[in-house]
Amino acid sequence: GAVVSQHPSWVICKSGTSVKIECRSLDFQATTMFWYRQFPKQSLMLMATSNEGSKATYEQGVEKDKFLINHASLTLSTLTVTSAHPEDSSFYICSAKGQVEVDEQFFGPGTRLTVL
Amino acid sequence: GQNIDQPTEMTATEGAIVQINCTYQTSGFNGLFWYQQHAGEAPTFLSYNVLDGLEEKGRFSSFLSRSKGYSYLLLKELQMKDSASYLCAPMDSNYQLIWGAGTKLIIKP
C-alpha cells in the first residue's frame, strides 16, 4: 500500500511556542490531505481538509489562525500549531488520499504533541 | 445527523472468533471502511465495503447491509496481537470518513 510519513513522531514544547508537523506521501501524489486530532480514548476528530494548491477547509470549532495548514505540493502538507498551550497536547494524525483505489485514506504514523 | 454505533469494548479468547458490529447513519453513503488502531498508533486499513455482502481477507471478513445501515467485522483465529481498537468508518456523500470512538478488543490467553 501507499506510505505516508509524519515528522516529528513526538515533540515536547513550552507553552507559547509554535510547532510544525510535516506529512509526506512517499510513493504517491496526494491530491487531498486530512489532519486529525485524537485525545486519549476518544475518536479521531477531523480538523481540516486540504487540497494541493488551495486553502484548507477547517471543521467547525477549529481555529484556522491557530492551526495553520499548508499543502504546497502533491507530496507535502504541514500543520503548524501556533502559540501552543497545554490543552493542545494531543495525538495529531495526517492522512492522504490520491488517485488510488477505493478512495482509501492512508494514515501517517501520527505525532504526539505535549505542551508543558 | 451522522452517527456511528459500536460496542465500546469486547473481550475474546485467543484462537476464538469475534464479531464486531457497527450501525451507522450518514448523509449519503460511499462505502464503509474498517480500520485497526493499536494504542498510541495511527489507524491501519483493514477493509472496504461498498456493495452488500461479505468480503473476506484472510482471518478478517467484513459484511455490509446498506439498507439496514449495518456492518460487521469478523475476526477468526484470534491472536494476541489482534488486541486493538477497531474503527468502523462510513464515507458520506462528500467522500468524508465519519469516525466513531471504535471498539476496544481485548484478547485473553
mmCIF file of C-alpha atoms in Angstrom:
data_model
loop_
_atom_site.group_PDB
_atom_site.id
_atom_site.type_symbol
_atom_site.label_atom_id
_atom_site.label_comp_id
_atom_site.label_asym_id
_atom_site.label_seq_id
_atom_site.Cartn_x
_atom_site.Cartn_y
_atom_site.Cartn_z
ATOM 1 C CA GLY A 1 0.000 0.000 0.000
ATOM 2 C CA ALA A 2 0.856 3.663 -0.171
ATOM 3 C CA VAL A 3 3.124 5.115 2.509
ATOM 4 C CA VAL A 4 2.603 8.324 4.448
ATOM 5 C CA SER A 5 5.224 9.646 6.821
ATOM 6 C CA GLN A 6 4.997 12.224 9.567
ATOM 7 C CA HIS A 7 7.699 14.190 11.277
ATOM 8 C CA PRO A 8 8.363 14.512 14.107
ATOM 9 C CA SER A 9 6.967 11.409 15.805
ATOM 10 C CA TRP A 10 6.769 13.214 19.096
ATOM 11 C CA VAL A 11 7.515 16.682 20.347
ATOM 12 C CA ILE A 12 7.580 18.381 23.726
ATOM 13 C CA CYS A 13 7.476 22.158 23.780
ATOM 14 C CA LYS A 14 6.916 25.042 26.114
ATOM 15 C CA SER A 15 3.619 26.892 26.243
ATOM 16 C CA GLY A 16 3.547 29.767 23.783
ATOM 17 C CA THR A 17 5.864 28.255 21.198
ATOM 18 C CA SER A 18 4.880 27.116 17.712
ATOM 19 C CA VAL A 19 5.273 23.589 16.441
ATOM 20 C CA LYS A 20 5.334 22.438 12.817
ATOM 21 C CA ILE A 21 4.329 18.899 11.829
ATOM 22 C CA GLU A 22 5.083 17.573 8.360
ATOM 23 C CA CYS A 23 3.076 14.983 6.494
ATOM 24 C CA ARG A 24 4.512 13.394 3.347
ATOM 25 C CA SER A 25 3.146 10.902 0.865
ATOM 26 C CA LEU A 26 6.222 8.905 -0.117
ATOM 27 C CA ASP A 27 5.149 6.908 -3.156
ATOM 28 C CA PHE A 28 2.038 8.574 -4.500
ATOM 29 C CA GLN A 29 0.678 12.024 -5.201
ATOM 30 C CA ALA A 30 -1.751 13.134 -2.525
ATOM 31 C CA THR A 31 -4.427 15.324 -4.024
ATOM 32 C CA THR A 32 -6.092 15.603 -0.638
ATOM 33 C CA MET A 33 -4.642 15.501 2.853
ATOM 34 C CA PHE A 34 -6.550 15.347 6.099
ATOM 35 C CA TRP A 35 -5.453 16.432 9.552
ATOM 36 C CA TYR A 36 -6.949 14.705 12.582
ATOM 37 C CA ARG A 37 -6.555 15.107 16.310
ATOM 38 C CA GLN A 38 -7.195 12.324 18.781
ATOM 39 C CA PHE A 39 -7.416 12.688 22.542
ATOM 40 C CA PRO A 40 -6.938 9.587 24.710
ATOM 41 C CA LYS A 41 -9.749 7.042 24.398
ATOM 42 C CA GLN A 42 -11.653 9.289 22.004
ATOM 43 C CA SER A 43 -12.425 9.050 18.323
ATOM 44 C CA LEU A 44 -10.453 10.693 15.581
ATOM 45 C CA MET A 45 -11.583 14.280 15.097
ATOM 46 C CA LEU A 46 -11.154 15.780 11.668
ATOM 47 C CA MET A 47 -9.571 19.216 11.953
ATOM 48 C CA ALA A 48 -9.211 20.211 8.329
ATOM 49 C CA THR A 49 -9.059 19.002 4.761
ATOM 50 C CA SER A 50 -6.524 20.398 2.348
ATOM 51 C CA ASN A 51 -6.260 20.103 -1.394
ATOM 52 C CA GLU A 52 -2.954 20.791 -3.090
ATOM 53 C CA GLY A 53 -2.584 24.411 -4.051
ATOM 54 C CA SER A 54 -5.695 25.686 -2.321
ATOM 55 C CA LYS A 55 -6.656 26.859 1.141
ATOM 56 C CA ALA A 56 -7.587 24.264 3.727
ATOM 57 C CA THR A 57 -11.189 23.710 4.743
ATOM 58 C CA TYR A 58 -11.481 23.731 8.511
ATOM 59 C CA GLU A 59 -14.083 21.883 10.534
ATOM 60 C CA GLN A 60 -16.390 23.832 12.777
ATOM 61 C CA GLY A 61 -14.726 24.812 16.016
ATOM 62 C CA VAL A 62 -11.165 24.548 14.702
ATOM 63 C CA GLU A 63 -9.327 27.881 14.754
ATOM 64 C CA LYS A 64 -7.674 28.373 11.385
ATOM 65 C CA ASP A 65 -5.379 31.088 12.744
ATOM 66 C CA LYS A 66 -4.106 28.736 15.412
ATOM 67 C CA PHE A 67 -3.735 25.639 13.267
ATOM 68 C CA LEU A 68 -2.061 26.744 10.050
ATOM 69 C CA ILE A 69 -2.156 24.240 7.234
ATOM 70 C CA ASN A 70 -0.098 24.440 4.082
ATOM 71 C CA HIS A 71 -0.381 21.963 1.216
ATOM 72 C CA ALA A 72 2.138 23.389 -1.179
ATOM 73 C CA SER A 73 2.885 20.246 -3.164
ATOM 74 C CA LEU A 74 1.296 16.929 -4.033
ATOM 75 C CA THR A 75 3.518 15.153 -1.527
ATOM 76 C CA LEU A 76 3.747 17.515 1.423
ATOM 77 C CA SER A 77 1.352 19.138 3.842
ATOM 78 C CA THR A 78 2.308 20.904 7.063
ATOM 79 C CA LEU A 79 0.337 21.696 10.196
ATOM 80 C CA THR A 80 1.670 24.465 12.413
ATOM 81 C CA VAL A 81 0.260 24.774 15.903
ATOM 82 C CA THR A 82 0.863 28.418 16.758
ATOM 83 C CA SER A 83 1.292 29.599 20.341
ATOM 84 C CA ALA A 84 0.668 26.110 21.675
ATOM 85 C CA HIS A 85 -0.923 25.648 25.083
ATOM 86 C CA PRO A 86 -1.248 22.550 27.299
ATOM 87 C CA GLU A 87 -4.787 21.913 26.048
ATOM 88 C CA ASP A 88 -3.323 21.445 22.553
ATOM 89 C CA SER A 89 -1.459 18.376 23.774
ATOM 90 C CA SER A 90 -2.810 15.529 21.671
ATOM 91 C CA PHE A 91 -2.054 12.925 19.033
ATOM 92 C CA TYR A 92 -2.069 14.582 15.607
ATOM 93 C CA ILE A 93 -2.508 12.284 12.626
ATOM 94 C CA CYS A 94 -2.476 13.099 8.953
ATOM 95 C CA SER A 95 -3.915 11.003 6.167
ATOM 96 C CA ALA A 96 -3.596 11.320 2.433
ATOM 97 C CA LYS A 97 -5.765 10.392 -0.481
ATOM 98 C CA GLY A 98 -4.690 10.343 -4.072
ATOM 99 C CA GLN A 99 -5.568 8.641 -7.283
ATOM 100 C CA VAL A 100 -5.591 5.228 -5.697
ATOM 101 C CA GLU A 101 -8.166 2.512 -5.492
ATOM 102 C CA VAL A 102 -11.358 2.904 -3.471
ATOM 103 C CA ASP A 103 -10.691 6.400 -2.172
ATOM 104 C CA GLU A 104 -8.772 4.909 0.715
ATOM 105 C CA GLN A 105 -7.110 7.267 3.124
ATOM 106 C CA PHE A 106 -3.589 6.277 4.062
ATOM 107 C CA PHE A 107 -2.573 7.352 7.521
ATOM 108 C CA GLY A 108 0.723 8.670 8.742
ATOM 109 C CA PRO A 109 2.123 7.250 11.988
ATOM 110 C CA GLY A 110 0.994 10.275 13.992
ATOM 111 C CA THR A 111 2.739 12.947 16.051
ATOM 112 C CA ARG A 112 2.336 13.081 19.787
ATOM 113 C CA LEU A 113 2.485 16.687 20.977
ATOM 114 C CA THR A 114 2.993 17.537 24.633
ATOM 115 C CA VAL A 115 2.859 21.187 25.614
ATOM 116 C CA LEU A 116 4.277 21.980 29.031
ATOM 117 C CA GLY B 1 -27.156 13.912 11.927
ATOM 118 C CA GLN B 2 -24.358 11.471 11.290
ATOM 119 C CA ASN B 3 -23.816 8.738 13.816
ATOM 120 C CA ILE B 4 -21.771 5.604 14.392
ATOM 121 C CA ASP B 5 -22.699 2.983 16.982
ATOM 122 C CA GLN B 6 -20.216 0.287 18.020
ATOM 123 C CA PRO B 7 -19.721 -1.529 21.322
ATOM 124 C CA THR B 8 -17.181 0.259 23.478
ATOM 125 C CA GLU B 9 -15.274 -2.834 24.482
ATOM 126 C CA MET B 10 -15.261 -6.565 23.788
ATOM 127 C CA THR B 11 -13.267 -9.439 25.219
ATOM 128 C CA ALA B 12 -12.418 -12.682 23.433
ATOM 129 C CA THR B 13 -10.122 -15.654 23.841
ATOM 130 C CA GLU B 14 -7.048 -16.412 21.766
ATOM 131 C CA GLY B 15 -7.936 -18.758 18.915
ATOM 132 C CA ALA B 16 -11.632 -17.896 19.019
ATOM 133 C CA ILE B 17 -13.853 -15.892 16.658
ATOM 134 C CA VAL B 18 -15.285 -12.455 17.398
ATOM 135 C CA GLN B 19 -17.778 -10.272 15.529
ATOM 136 C CA ILE B 20 -17.753 -6.512 15.986
ATOM 137 C CA ASN B 21 -20.990 -4.866 14.929
ATOM 138 C CA CYS B 22 -21.454 -1.348 13.635
ATOM 139 C CA THR B 23 -24.598 0.578 12.794
ATOM 140 C CA TYR B 24 -24.396 3.932 11.121
ATOM 141 C CA GLN B 25 -26.377 6.882 9.861
ATOM 142 C CA THR B 26 -24.776 9.181 7.313
ATOM 143 C CA SER B 27 -25.706 11.876 4.833
ATOM 144 C CA GLY B 28 -25.287 9.818 1.706
ATOM 145 C CA PHE B 29 -23.060 6.776 1.519
ATOM 146 C CA ASN B 30 -19.951 5.943 -0.453
ATOM 147 C CA GLY B 31 -18.811 2.782 1.231
ATOM 148 C CA LEU B 32 -17.612 1.768 4.667
ATOM 149 C CA PHE B 33 -14.095 1.220 5.953
ATOM 150 C CA TRP B 34 -12.787 -0.766 8.883
ATOM 151 C CA TYR B 35 -9.524 0.304 10.463
ATOM 152 C CA GLN B 36 -7.407 -1.221 13.222
ATOM 153 C CA GLN B 37 -5.713 1.075 15.699
ATOM 154 C CA HIS B 38 -3.211 -0.104 18.286
ATOM 155 C CA ALA B 39 -2.765 2.107 21.330
ATOM 156 C CA GLY B 40 -0.596 5.118 20.566
ATOM 157 C CA GLU B 41 -0.510 4.397 16.844
ATOM 158 C CA ALA B 42 -2.335 5.653 13.779
ATOM 159 C CA PRO B 43 -5.147 3.600 12.209
ATOM 160 C CA THR B 44 -4.305 0.999 9.581
ATOM 161 C CA PHE B 45 -6.660 -0.082 6.823
ATOM 162 C CA LEU B 46 -8.409 -3.436 7.131
ATOM 163 C CA SER B 47 -11.281 -3.496 4.656
ATOM 164 C CA TYR B 48 -13.646 -1.550 2.435
ATOM 165 C CA ASN B 49 -17.215 -2.494 1.513
ATOM 166 C CA VAL B 50 -19.341 -0.575 -0.935
ATOM 167 C CA LEU B 51 -21.768 -3.309 -2.021
ATOM 168 C CA ASP B 52 -23.892 -5.531 0.196
ATOM 169 C CA GLY B 53 -22.370 -8.799 1.220
ATOM 170 C CA LEU B 54 -19.293 -10.339 2.732
ATOM 171 C CA GLU B 55 -15.708 -9.501 1.835
ATOM 172 C CA GLU B 56 -13.139 -12.000 3.066
ATOM 173 C CA LYS B 57 -9.476 -11.217 3.504
ATOM 174 C CA GLY B 58 -7.520 -13.853 5.359
ATOM 175 C CA ARG B 59 -8.543 -14.033 9.018
ATOM 176 C CA PHE B 60 -10.641 -10.895 8.685
ATOM 177 C CA SER B 61 -14.015 -10.577 6.946
ATOM 178 C CA SER B 62 -16.320 -7.588 6.692
ATOM 179 C CA PHE B 63 -20.034 -7.553 5.935
ATOM 180 C CA LEU B 64 -22.271 -4.721 4.779
ATOM 181 C CA SER B 65 -26.021 -4.207 4.559
ATOM 182 C CA ARG B 66 -26.715 -0.771 3.141
ATOM 183 C CA SER B 67 -30.480 -0.975 3.621
ATOM 184 C CA LYS B 68 -30.008 -1.669 7.329
ATOM 185 C CA GLY B 69 -27.115 0.736 7.850
ATOM 186 C CA TYR B 70 -25.196 -2.169 9.333
ATOM 187 C CA SER B 71 -21.762 -3.678 9.048
ATOM 188 C CA TYR B 72 -19.701 -6.148 10.990
ATOM 189 C CA LEU B 73 -16.066 -7.149 11.165
ATOM 190 C CA LEU B 74 -15.387 -10.824 11.795
ATOM 191 C CA LEU B 75 -12.019 -11.852 13.172
ATOM 192 C CA LYS B 76 -11.115 -15.557 13.149
ATOM 193 C CA GLU B 77 -8.321 -17.491 14.865
ATOM 194 C CA LEU B 78 -7.700 -14.578 17.195
ATOM 195 C CA GLN B 79 -4.117 -13.805 18.108
ATOM 196 C CA MET B 80 -2.824 -11.714 20.989
ATOM 197 C CA LYS B 81 -1.625 -9.098 18.503
ATOM 198 C CA ASP B 82 -5.251 -8.530 17.476
ATOM 199 C CA SER B 83 -5.779 -6.647 20.736
ATOM 200 C CA ALA B 84 -6.541 -3.171 19.452
ATOM 201 C CA SER B 85 -9.356 -0.760 18.743
ATOM 202 C CA TYR B 86 -11.416 -1.408 15.633
ATOM 203 C CA LEU B 87 -12.913 1.611 13.929
ATOM 204 C CA CYS B 88 -15.946 1.491 11.676
ATOM 205 C CA ALA B 89 -15.898 4.492 9.328
ATOM 206 C CA PRO B 90 -18.584 5.044 6.712
ATOM 207 C CA MET B 91 -17.935 7.570 3.963
ATOM 208 C CA ASP B 92 -20.619 10.188 3.413
ATOM 209 C CA SER B 93 -21.795 11.903 0.243
ATOM 210 C CA ASN B 94 -18.856 14.332 0.435
ATOM 211 C CA TYR B 95 -16.432 11.395 0.495
ATOM 212 C CA GLN B 96 -15.581 12.238 4.061
ATOM 213 C CA LEU B 97 -14.983 9.467 6.590
ATOM 214 C CA ILE B 98 -17.192 9.593 9.663
ATOM 215 C CA TRP B 99 -15.436 8.289 12.755
ATOM 216 C CA GLY B 100 -16.813 6.793 15.943
ATOM 217 C CA ALA B 101 -14.859 6.005 19.090
ATOM 218 C CA GLY B 102 -14.261 2.429 17.963
ATOM 219 C CA THR B 103 -14.424 -0.900 19.765
ATOM 220 C CA LYS B 104 -11.582 -1.861 22.054
ATOM 221 C CA LEU B 105 -10.943 -5.577 21.635
ATOM 222 C CA ILE B 106 -9.154 -7.377 24.450
ATOM 223 C CA ILE B 107 -7.753 -10.827 23.697
ATOM 224 C CA LYS B 108 -7.125 -13.161 26.616
ATOM 225 C CA PRO B 109 -4.889 -16.244 26.518
#
